mmCIF file of C-alpha atoms in Angstrom:
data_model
loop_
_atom_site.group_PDB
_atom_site.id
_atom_site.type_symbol
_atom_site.label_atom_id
_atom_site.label_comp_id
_atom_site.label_asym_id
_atom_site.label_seq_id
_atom_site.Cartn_x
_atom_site.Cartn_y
_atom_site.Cartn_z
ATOM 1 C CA UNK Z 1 -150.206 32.819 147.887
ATOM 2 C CA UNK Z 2 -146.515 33.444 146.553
ATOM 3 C CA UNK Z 3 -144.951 33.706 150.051
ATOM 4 C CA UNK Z 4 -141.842 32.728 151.169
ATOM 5 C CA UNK Z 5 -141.419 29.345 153.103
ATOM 6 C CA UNK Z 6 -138.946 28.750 155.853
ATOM 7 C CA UNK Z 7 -137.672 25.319 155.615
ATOM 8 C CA UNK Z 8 -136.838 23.759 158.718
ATOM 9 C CA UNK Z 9 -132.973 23.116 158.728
ATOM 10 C CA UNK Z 10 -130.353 22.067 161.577
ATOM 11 C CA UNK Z 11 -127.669 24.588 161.065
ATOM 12 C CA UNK Z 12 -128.931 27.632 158.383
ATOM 13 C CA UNK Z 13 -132.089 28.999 157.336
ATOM 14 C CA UNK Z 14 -133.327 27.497 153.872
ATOM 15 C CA UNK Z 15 -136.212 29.527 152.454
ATOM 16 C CA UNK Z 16 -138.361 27.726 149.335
ATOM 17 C CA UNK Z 17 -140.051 30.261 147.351
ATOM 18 C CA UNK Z 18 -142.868 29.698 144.766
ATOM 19 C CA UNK Z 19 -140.990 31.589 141.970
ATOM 20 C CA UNK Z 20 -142.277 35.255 141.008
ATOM 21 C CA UNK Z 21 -143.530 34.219 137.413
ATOM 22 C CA UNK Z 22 -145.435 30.937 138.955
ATOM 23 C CA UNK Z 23 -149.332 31.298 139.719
ATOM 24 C CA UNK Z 24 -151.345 28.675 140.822
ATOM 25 C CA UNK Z 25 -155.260 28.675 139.400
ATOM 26 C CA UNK Z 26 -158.474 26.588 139.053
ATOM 27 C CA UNK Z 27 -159.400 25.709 135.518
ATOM 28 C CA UNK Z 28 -162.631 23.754 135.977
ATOM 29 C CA UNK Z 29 -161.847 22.777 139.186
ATOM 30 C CA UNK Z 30 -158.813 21.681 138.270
ATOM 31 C CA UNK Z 31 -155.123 22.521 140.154
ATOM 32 C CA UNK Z 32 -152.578 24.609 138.026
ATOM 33 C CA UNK Z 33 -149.916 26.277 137.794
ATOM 34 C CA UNK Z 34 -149.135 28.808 135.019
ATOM 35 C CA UNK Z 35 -144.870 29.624 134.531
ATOM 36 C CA UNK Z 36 -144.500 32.990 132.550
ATOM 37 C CA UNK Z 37 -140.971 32.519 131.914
ATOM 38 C CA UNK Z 38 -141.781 29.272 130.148
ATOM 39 C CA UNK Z 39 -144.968 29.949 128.660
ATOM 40 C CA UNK Z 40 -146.122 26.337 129.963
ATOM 41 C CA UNK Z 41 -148.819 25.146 132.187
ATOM 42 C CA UNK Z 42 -148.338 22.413 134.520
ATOM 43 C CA UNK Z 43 -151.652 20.419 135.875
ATOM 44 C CA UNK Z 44 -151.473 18.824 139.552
ATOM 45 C CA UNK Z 45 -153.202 16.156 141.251
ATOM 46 C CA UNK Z 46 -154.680 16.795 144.474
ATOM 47 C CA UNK Z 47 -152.233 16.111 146.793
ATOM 48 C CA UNK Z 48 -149.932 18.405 144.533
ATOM 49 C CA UNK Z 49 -151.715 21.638 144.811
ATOM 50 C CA UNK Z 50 -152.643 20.686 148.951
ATOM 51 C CA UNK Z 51 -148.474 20.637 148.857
ATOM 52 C CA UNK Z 52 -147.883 23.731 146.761
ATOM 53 C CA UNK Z 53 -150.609 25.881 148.629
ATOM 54 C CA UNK Z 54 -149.081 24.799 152.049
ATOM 55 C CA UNK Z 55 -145.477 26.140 150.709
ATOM 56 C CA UNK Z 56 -146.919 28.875 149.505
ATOM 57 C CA UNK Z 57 -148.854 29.874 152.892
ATOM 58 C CA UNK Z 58 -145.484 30.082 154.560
ATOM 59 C CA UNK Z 59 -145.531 26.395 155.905
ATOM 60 C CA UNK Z 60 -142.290 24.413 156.721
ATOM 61 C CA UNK Z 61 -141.588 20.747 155.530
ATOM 62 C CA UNK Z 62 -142.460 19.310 158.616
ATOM 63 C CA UNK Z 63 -145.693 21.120 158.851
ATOM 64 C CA UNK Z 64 -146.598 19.621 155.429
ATOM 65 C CA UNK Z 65 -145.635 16.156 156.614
ATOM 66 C CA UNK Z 66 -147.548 16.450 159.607
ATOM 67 C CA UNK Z 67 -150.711 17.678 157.990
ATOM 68 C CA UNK Z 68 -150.349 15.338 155.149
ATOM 69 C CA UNK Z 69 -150.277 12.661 158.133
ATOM 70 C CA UNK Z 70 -153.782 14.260 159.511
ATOM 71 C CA UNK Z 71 -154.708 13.170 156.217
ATOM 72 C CA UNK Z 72 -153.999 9.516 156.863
ATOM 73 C CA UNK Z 73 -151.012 9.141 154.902
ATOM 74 C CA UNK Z 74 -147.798 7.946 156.590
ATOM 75 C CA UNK Z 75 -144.733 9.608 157.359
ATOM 76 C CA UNK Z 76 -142.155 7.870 155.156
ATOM 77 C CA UNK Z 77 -145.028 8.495 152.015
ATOM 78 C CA UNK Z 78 -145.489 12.377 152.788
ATOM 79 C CA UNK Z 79 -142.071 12.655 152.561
ATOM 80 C CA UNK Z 80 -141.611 10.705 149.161
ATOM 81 C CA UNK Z 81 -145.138 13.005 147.874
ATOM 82 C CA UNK Z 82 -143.628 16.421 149.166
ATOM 83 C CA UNK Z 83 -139.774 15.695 147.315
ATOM 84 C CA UNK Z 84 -141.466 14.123 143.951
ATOM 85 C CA UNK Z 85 -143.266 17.841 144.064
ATOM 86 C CA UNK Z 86 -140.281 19.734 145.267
ATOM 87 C CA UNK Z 87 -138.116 17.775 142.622
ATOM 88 C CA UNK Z 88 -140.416 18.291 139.853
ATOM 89 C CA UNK Z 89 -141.053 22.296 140.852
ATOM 90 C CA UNK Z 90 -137.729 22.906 141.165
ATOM 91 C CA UNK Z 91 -136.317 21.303 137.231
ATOM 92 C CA UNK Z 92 -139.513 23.291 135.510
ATOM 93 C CA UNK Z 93 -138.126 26.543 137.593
ATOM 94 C CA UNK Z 94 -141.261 27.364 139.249
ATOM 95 C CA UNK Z 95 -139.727 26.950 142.940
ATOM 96 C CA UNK Z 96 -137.081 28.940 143.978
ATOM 97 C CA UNK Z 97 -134.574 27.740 146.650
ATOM 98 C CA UNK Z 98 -132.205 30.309 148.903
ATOM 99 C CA UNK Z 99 -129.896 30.004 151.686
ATOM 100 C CA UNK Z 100 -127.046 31.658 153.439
ATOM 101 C CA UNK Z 101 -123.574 29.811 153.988
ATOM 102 C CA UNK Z 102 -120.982 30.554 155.992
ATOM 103 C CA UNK Z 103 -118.074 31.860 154.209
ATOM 104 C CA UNK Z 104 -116.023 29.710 156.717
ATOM 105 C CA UNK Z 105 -116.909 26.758 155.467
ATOM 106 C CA UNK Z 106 -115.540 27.261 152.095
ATOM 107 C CA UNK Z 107 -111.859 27.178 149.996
ATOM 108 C CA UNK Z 108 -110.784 28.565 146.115
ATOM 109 C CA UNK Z 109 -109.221 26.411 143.971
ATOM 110 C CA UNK Z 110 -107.414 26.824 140.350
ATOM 111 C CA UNK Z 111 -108.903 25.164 137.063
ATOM 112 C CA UNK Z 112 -107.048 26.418 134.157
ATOM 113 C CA UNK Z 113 -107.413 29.774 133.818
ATOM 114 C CA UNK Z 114 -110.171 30.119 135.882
ATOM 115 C CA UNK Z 115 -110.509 30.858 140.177
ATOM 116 C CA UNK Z 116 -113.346 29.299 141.556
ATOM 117 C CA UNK Z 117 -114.882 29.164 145.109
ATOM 118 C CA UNK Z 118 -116.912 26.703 146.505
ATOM 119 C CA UNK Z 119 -118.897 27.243 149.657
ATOM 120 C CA UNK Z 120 -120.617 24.367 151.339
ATOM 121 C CA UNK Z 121 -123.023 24.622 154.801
ATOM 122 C CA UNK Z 122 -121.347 21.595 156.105
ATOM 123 C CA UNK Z 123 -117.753 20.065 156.165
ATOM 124 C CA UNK Z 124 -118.967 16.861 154.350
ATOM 125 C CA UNK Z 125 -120.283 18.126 151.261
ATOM 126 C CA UNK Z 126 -117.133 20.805 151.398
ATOM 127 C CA UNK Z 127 -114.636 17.902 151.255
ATOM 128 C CA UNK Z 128 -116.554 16.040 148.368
ATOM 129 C CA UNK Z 129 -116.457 18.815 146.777
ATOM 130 C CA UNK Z 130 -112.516 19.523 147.853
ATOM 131 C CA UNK Z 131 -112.078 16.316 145.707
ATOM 132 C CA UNK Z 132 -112.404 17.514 142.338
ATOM 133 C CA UNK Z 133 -109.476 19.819 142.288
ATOM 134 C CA UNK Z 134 -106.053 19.210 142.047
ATOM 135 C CA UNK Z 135 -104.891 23.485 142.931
ATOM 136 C CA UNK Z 136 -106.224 25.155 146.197
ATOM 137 C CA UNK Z 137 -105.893 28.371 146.390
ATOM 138 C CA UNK Z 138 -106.806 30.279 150.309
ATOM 139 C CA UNK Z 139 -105.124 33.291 148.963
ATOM 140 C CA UNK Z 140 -107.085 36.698 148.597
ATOM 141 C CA UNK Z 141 -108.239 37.660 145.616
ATOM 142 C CA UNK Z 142 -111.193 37.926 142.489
ATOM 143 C CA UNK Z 143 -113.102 34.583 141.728
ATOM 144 C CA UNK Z 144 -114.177 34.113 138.527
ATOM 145 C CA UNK Z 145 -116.831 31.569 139.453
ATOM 146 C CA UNK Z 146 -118.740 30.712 142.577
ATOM 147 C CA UNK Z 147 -120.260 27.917 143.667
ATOM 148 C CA UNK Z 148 -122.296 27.200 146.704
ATOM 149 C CA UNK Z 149 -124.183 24.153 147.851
ATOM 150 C CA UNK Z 150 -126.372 22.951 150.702
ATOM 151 C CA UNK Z 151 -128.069 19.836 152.112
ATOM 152 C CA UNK Z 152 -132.256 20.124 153.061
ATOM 153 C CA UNK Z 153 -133.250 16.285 154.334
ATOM 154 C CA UNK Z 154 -131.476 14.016 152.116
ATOM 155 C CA UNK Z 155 -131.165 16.120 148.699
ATOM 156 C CA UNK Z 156 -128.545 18.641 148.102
ATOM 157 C CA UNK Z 157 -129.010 21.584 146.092
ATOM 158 C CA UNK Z 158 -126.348 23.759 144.252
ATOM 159 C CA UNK Z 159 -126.295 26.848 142.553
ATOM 160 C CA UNK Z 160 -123.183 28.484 140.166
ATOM 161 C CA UNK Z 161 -122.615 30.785 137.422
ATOM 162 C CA UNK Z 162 -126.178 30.908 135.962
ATOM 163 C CA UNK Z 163 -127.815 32.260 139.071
ATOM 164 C CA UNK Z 164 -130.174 29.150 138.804
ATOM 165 C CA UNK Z 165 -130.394 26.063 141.385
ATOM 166 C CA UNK Z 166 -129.836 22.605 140.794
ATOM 167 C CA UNK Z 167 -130.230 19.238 142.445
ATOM 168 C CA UNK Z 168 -128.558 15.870 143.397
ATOM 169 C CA UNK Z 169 -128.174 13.092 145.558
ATOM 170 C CA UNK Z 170 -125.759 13.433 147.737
ATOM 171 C CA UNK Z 171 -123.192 10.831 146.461
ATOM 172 C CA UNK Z 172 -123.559 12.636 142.859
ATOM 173 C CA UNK Z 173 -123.273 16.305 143.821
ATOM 174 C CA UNK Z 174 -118.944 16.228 142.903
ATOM 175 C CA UNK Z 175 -119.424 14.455 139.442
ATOM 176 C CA UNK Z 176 -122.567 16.691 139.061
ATOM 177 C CA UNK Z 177 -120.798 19.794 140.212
ATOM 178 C CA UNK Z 178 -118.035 18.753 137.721
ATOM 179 C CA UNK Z 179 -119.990 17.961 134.489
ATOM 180 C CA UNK Z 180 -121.511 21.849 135.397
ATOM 181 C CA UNK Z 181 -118.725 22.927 135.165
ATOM 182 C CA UNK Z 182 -117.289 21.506 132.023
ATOM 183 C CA UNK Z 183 -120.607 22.549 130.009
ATOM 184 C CA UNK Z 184 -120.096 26.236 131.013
ATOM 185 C CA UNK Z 185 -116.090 26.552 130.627
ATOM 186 C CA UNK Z 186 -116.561 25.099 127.145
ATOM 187 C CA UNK Z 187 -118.962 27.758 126.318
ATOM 188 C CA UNK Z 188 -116.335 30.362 127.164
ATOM 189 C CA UNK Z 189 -115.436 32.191 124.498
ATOM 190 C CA UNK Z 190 -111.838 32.083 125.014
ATOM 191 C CA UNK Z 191 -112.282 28.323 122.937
ATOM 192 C CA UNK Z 192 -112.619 27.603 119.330
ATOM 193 C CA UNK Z 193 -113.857 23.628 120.635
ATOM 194 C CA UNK Z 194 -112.808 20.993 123.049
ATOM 195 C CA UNK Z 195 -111.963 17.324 122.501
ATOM 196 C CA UNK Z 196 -112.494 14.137 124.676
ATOM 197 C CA UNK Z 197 -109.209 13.663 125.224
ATOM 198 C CA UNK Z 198 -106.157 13.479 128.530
ATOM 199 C CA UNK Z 199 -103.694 15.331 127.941
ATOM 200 C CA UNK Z 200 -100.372 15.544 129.866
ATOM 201 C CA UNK Z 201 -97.177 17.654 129.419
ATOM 202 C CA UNK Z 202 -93.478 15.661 129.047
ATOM 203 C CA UNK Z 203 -90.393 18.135 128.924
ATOM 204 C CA UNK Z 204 -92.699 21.238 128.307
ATOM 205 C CA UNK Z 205 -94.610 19.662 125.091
ATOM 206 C CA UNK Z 206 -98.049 17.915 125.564
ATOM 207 C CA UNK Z 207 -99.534 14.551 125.184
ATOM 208 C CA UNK Z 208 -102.708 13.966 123.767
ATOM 209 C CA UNK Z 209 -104.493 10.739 124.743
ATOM 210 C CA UNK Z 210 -107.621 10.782 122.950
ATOM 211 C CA UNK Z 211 -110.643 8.173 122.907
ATOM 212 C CA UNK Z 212 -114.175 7.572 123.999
ATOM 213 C CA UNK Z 213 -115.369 6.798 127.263
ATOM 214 C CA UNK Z 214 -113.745 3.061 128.344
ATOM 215 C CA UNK Z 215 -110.430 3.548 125.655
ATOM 216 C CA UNK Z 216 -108.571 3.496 128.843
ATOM 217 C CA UNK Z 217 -107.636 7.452 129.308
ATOM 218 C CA UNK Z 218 -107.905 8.396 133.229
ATOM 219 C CA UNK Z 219 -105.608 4.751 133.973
ATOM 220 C CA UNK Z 220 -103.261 5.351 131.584
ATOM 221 C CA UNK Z 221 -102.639 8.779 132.390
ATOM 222 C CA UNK Z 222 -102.105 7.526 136.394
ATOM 223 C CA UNK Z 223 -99.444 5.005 134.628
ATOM 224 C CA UNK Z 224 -97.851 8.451 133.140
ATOM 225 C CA UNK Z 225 -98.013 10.745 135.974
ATOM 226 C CA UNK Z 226 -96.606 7.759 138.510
ATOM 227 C CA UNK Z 227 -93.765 7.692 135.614
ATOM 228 C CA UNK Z 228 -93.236 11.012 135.659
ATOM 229 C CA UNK Z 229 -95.035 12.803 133.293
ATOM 230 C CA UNK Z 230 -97.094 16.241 134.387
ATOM 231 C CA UNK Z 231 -101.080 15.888 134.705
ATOM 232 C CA UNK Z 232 -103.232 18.334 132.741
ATOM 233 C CA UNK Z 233 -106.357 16.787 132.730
ATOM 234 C CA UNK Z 234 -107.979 13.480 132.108
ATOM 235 C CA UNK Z 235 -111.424 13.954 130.152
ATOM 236 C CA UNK Z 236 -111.397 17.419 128.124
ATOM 237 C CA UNK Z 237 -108.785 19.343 126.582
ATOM 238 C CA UNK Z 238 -109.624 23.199 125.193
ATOM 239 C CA UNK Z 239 -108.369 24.201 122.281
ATOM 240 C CA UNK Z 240 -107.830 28.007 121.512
ATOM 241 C CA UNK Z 241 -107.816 29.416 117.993
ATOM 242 C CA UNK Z 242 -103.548 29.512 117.753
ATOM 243 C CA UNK Z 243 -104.061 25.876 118.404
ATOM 244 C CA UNK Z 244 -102.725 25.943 121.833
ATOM 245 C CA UNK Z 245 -104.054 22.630 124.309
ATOM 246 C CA UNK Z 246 -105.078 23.275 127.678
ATOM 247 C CA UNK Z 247 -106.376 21.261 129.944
ATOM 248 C CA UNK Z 248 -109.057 20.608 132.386
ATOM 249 C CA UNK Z 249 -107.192 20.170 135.970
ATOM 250 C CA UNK Z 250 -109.697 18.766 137.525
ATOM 251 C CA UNK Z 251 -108.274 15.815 139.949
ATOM 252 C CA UNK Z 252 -108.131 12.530 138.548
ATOM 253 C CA UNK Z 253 -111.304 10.289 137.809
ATOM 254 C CA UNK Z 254 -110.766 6.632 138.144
ATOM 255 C CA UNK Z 255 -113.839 3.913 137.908
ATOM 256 C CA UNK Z 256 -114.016 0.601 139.828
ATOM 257 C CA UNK Z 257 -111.560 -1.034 137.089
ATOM 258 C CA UNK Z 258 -108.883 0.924 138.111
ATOM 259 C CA UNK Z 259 -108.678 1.552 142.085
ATOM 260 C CA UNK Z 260 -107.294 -1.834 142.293
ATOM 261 C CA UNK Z 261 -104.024 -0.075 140.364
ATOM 262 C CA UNK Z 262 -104.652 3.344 142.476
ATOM 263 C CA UNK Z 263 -104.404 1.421 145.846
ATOM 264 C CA UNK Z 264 -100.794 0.425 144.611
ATOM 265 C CA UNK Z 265 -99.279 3.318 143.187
ATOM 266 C CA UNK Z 266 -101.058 5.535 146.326
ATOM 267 C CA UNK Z 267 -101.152 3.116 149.411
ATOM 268 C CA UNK Z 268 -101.881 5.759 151.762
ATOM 269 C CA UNK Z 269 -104.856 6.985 149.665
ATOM 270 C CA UNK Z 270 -108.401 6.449 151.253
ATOM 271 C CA UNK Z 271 -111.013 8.258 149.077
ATOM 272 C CA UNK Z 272 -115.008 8.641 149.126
ATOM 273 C CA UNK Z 273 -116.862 6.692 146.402
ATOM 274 C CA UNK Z 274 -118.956 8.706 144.036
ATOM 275 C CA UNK Z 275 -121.781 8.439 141.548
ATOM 276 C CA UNK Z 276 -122.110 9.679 138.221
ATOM 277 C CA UNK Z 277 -125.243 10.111 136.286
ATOM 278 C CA UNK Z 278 -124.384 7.421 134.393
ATOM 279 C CA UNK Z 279 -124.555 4.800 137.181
ATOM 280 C CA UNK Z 280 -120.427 4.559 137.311
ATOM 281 C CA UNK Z 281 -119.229 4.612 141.039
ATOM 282 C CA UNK Z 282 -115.923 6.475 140.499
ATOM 283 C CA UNK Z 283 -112.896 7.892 142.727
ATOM 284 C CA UNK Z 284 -111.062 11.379 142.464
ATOM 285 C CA UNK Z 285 -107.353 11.785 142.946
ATOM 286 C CA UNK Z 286 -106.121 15.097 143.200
ATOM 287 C CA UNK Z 287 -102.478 15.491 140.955
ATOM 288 C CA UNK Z 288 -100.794 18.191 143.268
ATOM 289 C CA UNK Z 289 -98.345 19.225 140.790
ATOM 290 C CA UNK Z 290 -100.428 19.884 137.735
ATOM 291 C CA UNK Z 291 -100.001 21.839 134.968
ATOM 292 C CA UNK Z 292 -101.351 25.252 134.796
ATOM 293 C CA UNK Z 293 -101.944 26.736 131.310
ATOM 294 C CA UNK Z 294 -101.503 26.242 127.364
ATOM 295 C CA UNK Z 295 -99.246 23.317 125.740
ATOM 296 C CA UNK Z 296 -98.381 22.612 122.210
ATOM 297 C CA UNK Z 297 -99.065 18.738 121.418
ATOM 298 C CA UNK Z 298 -96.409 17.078 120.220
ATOM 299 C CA UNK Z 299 -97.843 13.670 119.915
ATOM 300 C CA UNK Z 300 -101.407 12.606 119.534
ATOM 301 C CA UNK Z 301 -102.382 8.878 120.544
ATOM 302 C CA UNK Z 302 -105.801 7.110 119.818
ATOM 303 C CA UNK Z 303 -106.574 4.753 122.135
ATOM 304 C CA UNK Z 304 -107.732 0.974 121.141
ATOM 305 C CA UNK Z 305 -107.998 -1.178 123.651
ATOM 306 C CA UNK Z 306 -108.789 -4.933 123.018
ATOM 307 C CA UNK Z 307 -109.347 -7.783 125.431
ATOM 308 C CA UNK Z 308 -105.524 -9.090 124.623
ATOM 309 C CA UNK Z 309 -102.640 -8.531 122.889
ATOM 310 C CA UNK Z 310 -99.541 -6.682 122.702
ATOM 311 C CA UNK Z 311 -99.188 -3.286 122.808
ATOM 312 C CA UNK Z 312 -98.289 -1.975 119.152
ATOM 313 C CA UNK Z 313 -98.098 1.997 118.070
ATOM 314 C CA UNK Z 314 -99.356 2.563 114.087
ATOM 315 C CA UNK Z 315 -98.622 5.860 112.622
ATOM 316 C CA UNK Z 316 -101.226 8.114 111.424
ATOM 317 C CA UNK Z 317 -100.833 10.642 108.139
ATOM 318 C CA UNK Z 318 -102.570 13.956 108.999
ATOM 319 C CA UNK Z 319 -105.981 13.122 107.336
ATOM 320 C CA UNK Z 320 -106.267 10.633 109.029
ATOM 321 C CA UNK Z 321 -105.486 12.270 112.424
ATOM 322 C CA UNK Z 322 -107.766 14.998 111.335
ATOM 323 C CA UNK Z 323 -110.852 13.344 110.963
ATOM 324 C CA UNK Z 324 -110.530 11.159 114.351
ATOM 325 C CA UNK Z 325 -109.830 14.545 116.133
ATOM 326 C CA UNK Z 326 -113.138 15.832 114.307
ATOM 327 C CA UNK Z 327 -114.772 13.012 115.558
ATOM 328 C CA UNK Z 328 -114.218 13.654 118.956
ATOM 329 C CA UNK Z 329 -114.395 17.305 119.006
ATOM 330 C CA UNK Z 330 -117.786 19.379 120.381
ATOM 331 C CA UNK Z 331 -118.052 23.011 120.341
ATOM 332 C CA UNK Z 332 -120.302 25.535 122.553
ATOM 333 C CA UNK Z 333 -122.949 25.420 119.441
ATOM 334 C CA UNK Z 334 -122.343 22.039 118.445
ATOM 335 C CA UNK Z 335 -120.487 23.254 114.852
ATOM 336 C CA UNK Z 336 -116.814 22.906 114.182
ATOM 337 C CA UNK Z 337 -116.514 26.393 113.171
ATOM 338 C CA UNK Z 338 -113.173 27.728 110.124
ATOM 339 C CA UNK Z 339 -111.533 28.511 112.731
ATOM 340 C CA UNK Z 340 -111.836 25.548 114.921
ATOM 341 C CA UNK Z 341 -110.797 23.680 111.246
ATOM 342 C CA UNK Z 342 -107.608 25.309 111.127
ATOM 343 C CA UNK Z 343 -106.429 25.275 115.010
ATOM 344 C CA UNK Z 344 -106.966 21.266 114.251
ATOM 345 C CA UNK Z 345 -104.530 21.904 111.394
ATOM 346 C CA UNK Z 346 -102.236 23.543 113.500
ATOM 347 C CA UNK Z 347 -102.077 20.819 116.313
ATOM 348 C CA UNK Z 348 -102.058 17.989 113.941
ATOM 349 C CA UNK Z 349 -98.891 19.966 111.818
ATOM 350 C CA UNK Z 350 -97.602 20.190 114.774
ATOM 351 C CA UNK Z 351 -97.669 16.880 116.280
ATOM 352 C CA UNK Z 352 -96.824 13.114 115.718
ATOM 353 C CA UNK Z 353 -100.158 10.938 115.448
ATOM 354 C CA UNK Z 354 -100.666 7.679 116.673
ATOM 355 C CA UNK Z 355 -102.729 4.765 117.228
ATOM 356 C CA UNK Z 356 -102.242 2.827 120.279
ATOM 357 C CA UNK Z 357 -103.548 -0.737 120.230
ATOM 358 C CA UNK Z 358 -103.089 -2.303 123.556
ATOM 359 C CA UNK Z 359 -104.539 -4.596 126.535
ATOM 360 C CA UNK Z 360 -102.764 -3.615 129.409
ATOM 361 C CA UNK Z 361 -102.139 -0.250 130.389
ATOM 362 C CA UNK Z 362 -98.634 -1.072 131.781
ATOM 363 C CA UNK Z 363 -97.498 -1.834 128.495
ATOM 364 C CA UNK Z 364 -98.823 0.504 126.638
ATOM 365 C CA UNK Z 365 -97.037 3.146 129.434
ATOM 366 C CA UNK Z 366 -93.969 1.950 128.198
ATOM 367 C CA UNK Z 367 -94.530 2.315 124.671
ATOM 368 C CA UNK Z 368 -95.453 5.945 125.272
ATOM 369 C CA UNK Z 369 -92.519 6.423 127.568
ATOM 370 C CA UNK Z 370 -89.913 5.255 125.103
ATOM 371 C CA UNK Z 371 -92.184 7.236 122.310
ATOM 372 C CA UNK Z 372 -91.745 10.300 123.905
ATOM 373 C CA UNK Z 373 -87.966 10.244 124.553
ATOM 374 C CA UNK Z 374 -86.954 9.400 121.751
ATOM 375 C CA UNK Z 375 -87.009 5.955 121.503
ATOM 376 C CA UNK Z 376 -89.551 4.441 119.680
#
């Protein structure tokens, strides 16, 4: 009953597996199946178990489509029936999905401290997934995290550092792949917490740019990087217990507000729409020259954008500073631990603090420009 099934697949052999702590049973008469690993049992319908049994037996996709058919139900519903299952099996962990990938179909790329590779079984979802970085890296040598992902009718499945397989549409699998990511470098131990915050470096000293999702941060940092200043990253920076800011290098994420301002300041730029999980449709440009490694902030700005206005910098005591950094800080068990306290003392010692009140981001460019040389 817990056989492998061969999926059928243009280019590489997909196998779906029932997974080794699943069992399927009759309680009454009724279909389910029992997952040891999460002490949980799962009832199905009819058509569930016909679907699961038919996996299970060693029968392709097709096969189940086709008998599902003999069963008068049409081909564009067995489809929808079979992935609701597969979808459903697959988040509760009791299918397992495996595949083989080329390794010529895949590149390494640099993301702080960190080398990962990224395999892909065909060149589109290798170039969405090019996308996200802003360092590549073909060079031999140790990754520290591998990812691989594959496409099986129109879902695509990926699998990373946790061994375990996850799922997407297509058009989400970068920002997917990305938010993945972020969770499980945050949990790295080499980080006391992480804030939601750009930061970019200026003469060797870092810029914070700190706010919640819609202050403004991914435009405003393409208005300092087309000035001049050095990316670092646009939505988290890690903080280490010396208080030392690095960022996350992944390539610049821009939402339908700003591509208008991306098609100017990169004419010859033509890149693939994605979707997040939230529903935004956003862009990614890679920042070729980005910083690799640990900054010390020298200025901290939070964000307030309004609807008009002109842009106006208020200074911030350190309490002050403190307790809006607080507020946007997360750590890998949700506490802001003594040490994370004090390496928030240490950046906010270190560093100038700001509030930035502004409507348009050109403006408020300027204001940071003449702010950080001196001027303002």
């Amino acid at each position: 009953m817990l056989a492998g099934a061969v999926l059928e697949k243009s280019s590489e052999k997909v196998v779906l597996r029932p997974a080794v702590d699943a069992v399927f049973a009759l309680l009454d008469g009724r279909p389910v199946l029992f997952s040891e690993t999460r002490q949980n049992i799962y009832q199905l319908d009819q058509l569930g178990a016909f679907i699961w049994c038919k996996l299970a037996e060693g029968a392709s996709l097709a096969t189940v489509y086709r008998e599902l058919g003999e069963l008068d139900i049409v081909e564009h519903a067995a489809r929808r029936f079979t992935w609701q299952a597969i979808d459903a099996w697959t988040d509760q962990g009791l299918l397992d999905v495996d595949w083989q990938i080329s390794a010529s179909c895949a590149f390494s790329a640099i993301l702080g401290r960190h080398r990962i590779s990224v395999r892909a079984d065909n060149r589109e979802l290798l170039q969405r997934l090019v996308s996200l970085f802003c360092i590549l890296d073909n060079e031999d040598g140790e990754n520290d995290i591998a990812i691989e992902a594959m496409l099986l009718d129109d879902r695509v499945f990926f699998r990373g550092i946790d061994g375990g397989v996850h799922r997407c549409e297509l058009e989400a699998l970068a920002p997917t792949v990305k938010a993945y990511l972020t969770e499980r470098l945050i949990r790295s131990d080499r980080w006391v917490f992480a804030l939601h915050a750009a930061s970019l470096a200026n003469c060797g000293t870092g810029l914070l740019l700190c706010g919640q999702p819609g202050a403004g941060k991914s435009t405003l940092t393409l208005q300092l990087v087309d000035a001049g200043f050095q990316y670092t990253g646009d939505d988290v920076a890690l903080i280490g217990d010396d208080g030392a800011v690095c960022g996350f290098p992944f390539a610049l994420t821009l939402k339908e507000g700003s591509w208008e301002l991306l098609s100017l300041l990169h004419s010859s730029w033509d890149g693939v729409t994605h979707c997040r999980a939230d529903g935004a449709q956003v862009r990614y440009l890679p920042i070729r020259n980005a910083h690799i490694g640990s900054l010390s902030a020298s200025w901290i700005i939070f964000l307030n954008r309004v609807a008009s206005g002109t842009a106006e910098l208020a200074s911030l005591d350190q309490l002050d500073s403190m307790k809006r950094l607080i507020d946007g800080a997360f750590a890998a068990d949700g506490r802001l631990s003594q040490a994370g306290f004090f390496a928030l003392k240490r950046i906010v010692a270190g560093a100038r603090s700001f509030q930035l009140t502004y409507s348009q981001s050109g403006e408020a460019r300027a204001l940071l420009m003449d702010l950080c040389n001196g001027k303002a």
